[in-house]
PDB file of C-alpha atoms in Angstrom:
ATOM      1  CA  GLN A   1       0.450  13.567 -13.001  1.00 84.00           C
ATOM      2  CA  VAL A   2      -1.231  12.217  -9.784  1.00 91.00           C
ATOM      3  CA  GLN A   3      -0.951  13.356  -6.032  1.00 95.00           C
ATOM      4  CA  LEU A   4      -1.443  10.715  -3.576  1.00 97.00           C
ATOM      5  CA  VAL A   5      -2.076  11.166   0.153  1.00 97.00           C
ATOM      6  CA  GLU A   6      -2.233   8.596   2.632  1.00 98.00           C
ATOM      7  CA  SER A   7      -4.197   8.301   6.131  1.00 98.00           C
ATOM      8  CA  GLY A   8      -5.337   6.305   8.768  1.00 98.00           C
ATOM      9  CA  GLY A   9      -1.945   5.538  10.138  1.00 97.00           C
ATOM     10  CA  GLY A  10      -1.569   5.240  13.880  1.00 97.00           C
ATOM     11  CA  LEU A  11      -0.717   3.471  17.207  1.00 98.00           C
ATOM     12  CA  VAL A  12      -2.419   0.038  17.909  1.00 98.00           C
ATOM     13  CA  GLN A  13      -1.905  -2.842  19.848  1.00 98.00           C
ATOM     14  CA  ALA A  14      -0.612  -6.273  18.846  1.00 98.00           C
ATOM     15  CA  GLY A  15      -3.244  -7.916  17.470  1.00 98.00           C
ATOM     16  CA  GLY A  16      -5.425  -5.095  16.551  1.00 98.00           C
ATOM     17  CA  SER A  17      -6.404  -3.538  13.183  1.00 98.00           C
ATOM     18  CA  LEU A  18      -5.862  -0.325  10.915  1.00 98.00           C
ATOM     19  CA  ARG A  19      -7.321   0.409   7.736  1.00 98.00           C
ATOM     20  CA  LEU A  20      -5.146   2.606   5.679  1.00 98.00           C
ATOM     21  CA  SER A  21      -6.565   4.757   2.937  1.00 98.00           C
ATOM     22  CA  CYS A  22      -4.699   6.571  -0.129  1.00 98.00           C
ATOM     23  CA  THR A  23      -6.764   9.116  -2.129  1.00 98.00           C
ATOM     24  CA  ALA A  24      -5.382  10.230  -5.583  1.00 96.00           C
ATOM     25  CA  SER A  25      -5.843  13.291  -7.423  1.00 93.00           C
ATOM     26  CA  GLY A  26      -4.980  14.337 -10.967  1.00 74.00           C
ATOM     27  CA  ARG A  27      -5.309  12.017 -13.840  1.00 69.00           C
ATOM     28  CA  THR A  28      -7.963   9.153 -13.824  1.00 88.00           C
ATOM     29  CA  PHE A  29      -7.138   7.054 -10.848  1.00 93.00           C
ATOM     30  CA  SER A  30      -8.525   4.009 -12.948  1.00 93.00           C
ATOM     31  CA  THR A  31      -5.579   3.982 -15.022  1.00 93.00           C
ATOM     32  CA  TYR A  32      -2.894   3.396 -12.476  1.00 95.00           C
ATOM     33  CA  ILE A  33      -2.075   0.204 -10.939  1.00 96.00           C
ATOM     34  CA  MET A  34      -1.600   0.677  -7.160  1.00 97.00           C
ATOM     35  CA  GLY A  35       0.873  -0.376  -4.405  1.00 98.00           C
ATOM     36  CA  TRP A  36       1.409  -0.264  -0.710  1.00 98.00           C
ATOM     37  CA  PHE A  37       4.964  -0.300   0.753  1.00 98.00           C
ATOM     38  CA  ARG A  38       6.545   0.348   3.662  1.00 98.00           C
ATOM     39  CA  GLN A  39       9.639   1.159   5.504  1.00 98.00           C
ATOM     40  CA  ALA A  40      10.861   0.700   8.971  1.00 97.00           C
ATOM     41  CA  PRO A  41      13.794   2.609  10.570  1.00 93.00           C
ATOM     42  CA  GLY A  42      17.042   1.352   9.265  1.00 95.00           C
ATOM     43  CA  LYS A  43      15.873  -0.850   6.546  1.00 97.00           C
ATOM     44  CA  GLU A  44      14.895  -0.684   3.068  1.00 97.00           C
ATOM     45  CA  ARG A  45      11.288   0.506   1.604  1.00 97.00           C
ATOM     46  CA  GLU A  46       9.682  -3.178   1.062  1.00 98.00           C
ATOM     47  CA  PHE A  47       6.974  -4.133  -0.904  1.00 98.00           C
ATOM     48  CA  VAL A  48       3.515  -4.739   0.863  1.00 98.00           C
ATOM     49  CA  ALA A  49       0.529  -5.399  -2.064  1.00 98.00           C
ATOM     50  CA  ALA A  50      -0.309  -4.312  -5.178  1.00 97.00           C
ATOM     51  CA  ILE A  51      -3.927  -4.068  -6.920  1.00 97.00           C
ATOM     52  CA  SER A  52      -4.546  -4.014 -10.540  1.00 95.00           C
ATOM     53  CA  ARG A  53      -6.631  -1.284 -12.229  1.00 95.00           C
ATOM     54  CA  SER A  54      -9.880  -3.093 -12.030  1.00 94.00           C
ATOM     55  CA  GLY A  55      -9.181  -4.564  -8.643  1.00 94.00           C
ATOM     56  CA  ALA A  56      -9.571  -8.431  -9.919  1.00 94.00           C
ATOM     57  CA  SER A  57      -5.692  -9.093  -9.562  1.00 95.00           C
ATOM     58  CA  ILE A  58      -3.857  -8.728  -6.526  1.00 96.00           C
ATOM     59  CA  TYR A  59      -0.131  -9.494  -5.153  1.00 96.00           C
ATOM     60  CA  TYR A  60       0.877  -9.665  -1.368  1.00 97.00           C
ATOM     61  CA  ARG A  61       4.073 -10.296   0.206  1.00 97.00           C
ATOM     62  CA  ASP A  62       4.202 -13.564   2.148  1.00 97.00           C
ATOM     63  CA  SER A  63       4.371 -12.137   5.363  1.00 97.00           C
ATOM     64  CA  VAL A  64       1.168 -10.547   5.312  1.00 98.00           C
ATOM     65  CA  LYS A  65      -0.902 -12.827   3.197  1.00 98.00           C
ATOM     66  CA  GLY A  66      -4.433 -13.503   5.407  1.00 98.00           C
ATOM     67  CA  ARG A  67      -3.624 -10.690   7.450  1.00 98.00           C
ATOM     68  CA  PHE A  68      -3.750  -7.548   5.335  1.00 98.00           C
ATOM     69  CA  THR A  69      -6.473  -7.199   2.394  1.00 98.00           C
ATOM     70  CA  ILE A  70      -5.473  -4.375  -0.570  1.00 98.00           C
ATOM     71  CA  SER A  71      -8.668  -2.982  -2.360  1.00 98.00           C
ATOM     72  CA  ARG A  72      -9.649   0.087  -4.308  1.00 97.00           C
ATOM     73  CA  ASP A  73     -12.823   2.120  -4.931  1.00 96.00           C
ATOM     74  CA  ASN A  74     -12.239   3.657  -8.756  1.00 95.00           C
ATOM     75  CA  ALA A  75     -15.585   5.875  -7.965  1.00 93.00           C
ATOM     76  CA  LYS A  76     -13.751   7.511  -4.964  1.00 95.00           C
ATOM     77  CA  ASN A  77     -10.239   7.744  -6.246  1.00 96.00           C
ATOM     78  CA  THR A  78      -8.991   5.373  -3.139  1.00 97.00           C
ATOM     79  CA  VAL A  79      -7.082   2.457  -2.477  1.00 98.00           C
ATOM     80  CA  TYR A  80      -7.365   0.847   0.732  1.00 98.00           C
ATOM     81  CA  LEU A  81      -4.975  -1.419   2.843  1.00 98.00           C
ATOM     82  CA  GLN A  82      -7.070  -3.014   5.741  1.00 98.00           C
ATOM     83  CA  MET A  83      -4.452  -4.675   8.239  1.00 98.00           C
ATOM     84  CA  ASN A  84      -5.612  -7.205  10.770  1.00 98.00           C
ATOM     85  CA  SER A  85      -3.746  -9.130  13.273  1.00 98.00           C
ATOM     86  CA  LEU A  86      -1.057  -6.768  13.558  1.00 98.00           C
ATOM     87  CA  LYS A  87       2.390  -7.853  14.618  1.00 98.00           C
ATOM     88  CA  LEU A  88       4.977  -5.924  16.091  1.00 98.00           C
ATOM     89  CA  GLU A  89       7.425  -6.312  12.943  1.00 97.00           C
ATOM     90  CA  ASP A  90       4.599  -4.297  10.798  1.00 98.00           C
ATOM     91  CA  THR A  91       5.621  -1.206  12.481  1.00 98.00           C
ATOM     92  CA  ALA A  92       6.899   1.104   9.728  1.00 98.00           C
ATOM     93  CA  VAL A  93       5.718   4.172   7.665  1.00 98.00           C
ATOM     94  CA  TYR A  94       3.569   2.846   4.971  1.00 98.00           C
ATOM     95  CA  TYR A  95       3.492   4.548   1.415  1.00 98.00           C
ATOM     96  CA  CYS A  96       1.241   4.247  -1.421  1.00 98.00           C
ATOM     97  CA  ALA A  97       2.332   4.248  -4.954  1.00 98.00           C
ATOM     98  CA  ALA A  98       1.102   4.392  -8.438  1.00 96.00           C
ATOM     99  CA  ASP A  99       2.272   3.524 -11.843  1.00 94.00           C
ATOM    100  CA  THR A 100       0.773   3.224 -15.219  1.00 90.00           C
ATOM    101  CA  GLY A 101       2.256  -0.033 -16.384  1.00 84.00           C
ATOM    102  CA  GLY A 102       0.732  -3.827 -16.196  1.00 82.00           C
ATOM    103  CA  LEU A 103       0.339  -5.832 -13.071  1.00 82.00           C
ATOM    104  CA  THR A 104       3.445  -8.000 -13.296  1.00 86.00           C
ATOM    105  CA  GLU A 105       6.198  -9.475 -10.744  1.00 87.00           C
ATOM    106  CA  ALA A 106       7.717  -6.055 -11.054  1.00 89.00           C
ATOM    107  CA  VAL A 107       5.205  -4.465  -9.208  1.00 92.00           C
ATOM    108  CA  ARG A 108       7.011  -5.756  -5.927  1.00 92.00           C
ATOM    109  CA  LEU A 109       9.762  -3.248  -6.823  1.00 93.00           C
ATOM    110  CA  THR A 110       9.977   0.649  -5.803  1.00 92.00           C
ATOM    111  CA  SER A 111      11.490   1.355  -8.880  1.00 93.00           C
ATOM    112  CA  THR A 112       8.409   0.232 -11.004  1.00 93.00           C
ATOM    113  CA  TYR A 113       6.396   3.193  -9.597  1.00 95.00           C
ATOM    114  CA  ASP A 114       6.166   6.610 -10.963  1.00 93.00           C
ATOM    115  CA  TYR A 115       4.338   8.048  -8.172  1.00 95.00           C
ATOM    116  CA  TRP A 116       4.377   8.072  -4.184  1.00 97.00           C
ATOM    117  CA  GLY A 117       2.452   9.418  -1.452  1.00 98.00           C
ATOM    118  CA  GLN A 118       4.161  11.129   1.784  1.00 97.00           C
ATOM    119  CA  GLY A 119       3.665   7.883   3.939  1.00 98.00           C
ATOM    120  CA  THR A 120       1.663   7.464   7.190  1.00 98.00           C
ATOM    121  CA  GLN A 121       2.972   5.890  10.426  1.00 98.00           C
ATOM    122  CA  VAL A 122       1.859   2.481  11.746  1.00 98.00           C
ATOM    123  CA  THR A 123       3.130   1.894  15.038  1.00 98.00           C
ATOM    124  CA  VAL A 124       2.441  -1.892  16.753  1.00 98.00           C
ATOM    125  CA  SER A 125       2.953  -1.987  20.412  1.00 97.00           C
ATOM    126  CA  SER A 126       2.900  -5.008  22.840  1.00 95.00           C
TER     127      SER A 126
END
């Protein structure tokens, strides 16, 4: 069992930056692959980024490549999502998720993950 708590969301102008954090408690953090998802009002939850246990392998959705960076610090039980050049369409509730499986294309699916945080709101204004 692992508990996930996101933080770092807020209101930011378009073109600005935010860094989200997700801290885990419970089982050893380094045994999990970690993912970030987001859900805008009226839309399905969508994949943003995922990172392997060591941090050596990473996946991104195409629309955030070059703007967002996922990273992790296993000593701090924390995964981060650095978001730069934010756009209006990045507005959503952002969730982190954890899974004990391998880092494959399946990490893009919500059904892959066993554990979820409660989410943090990111609002990008014009």
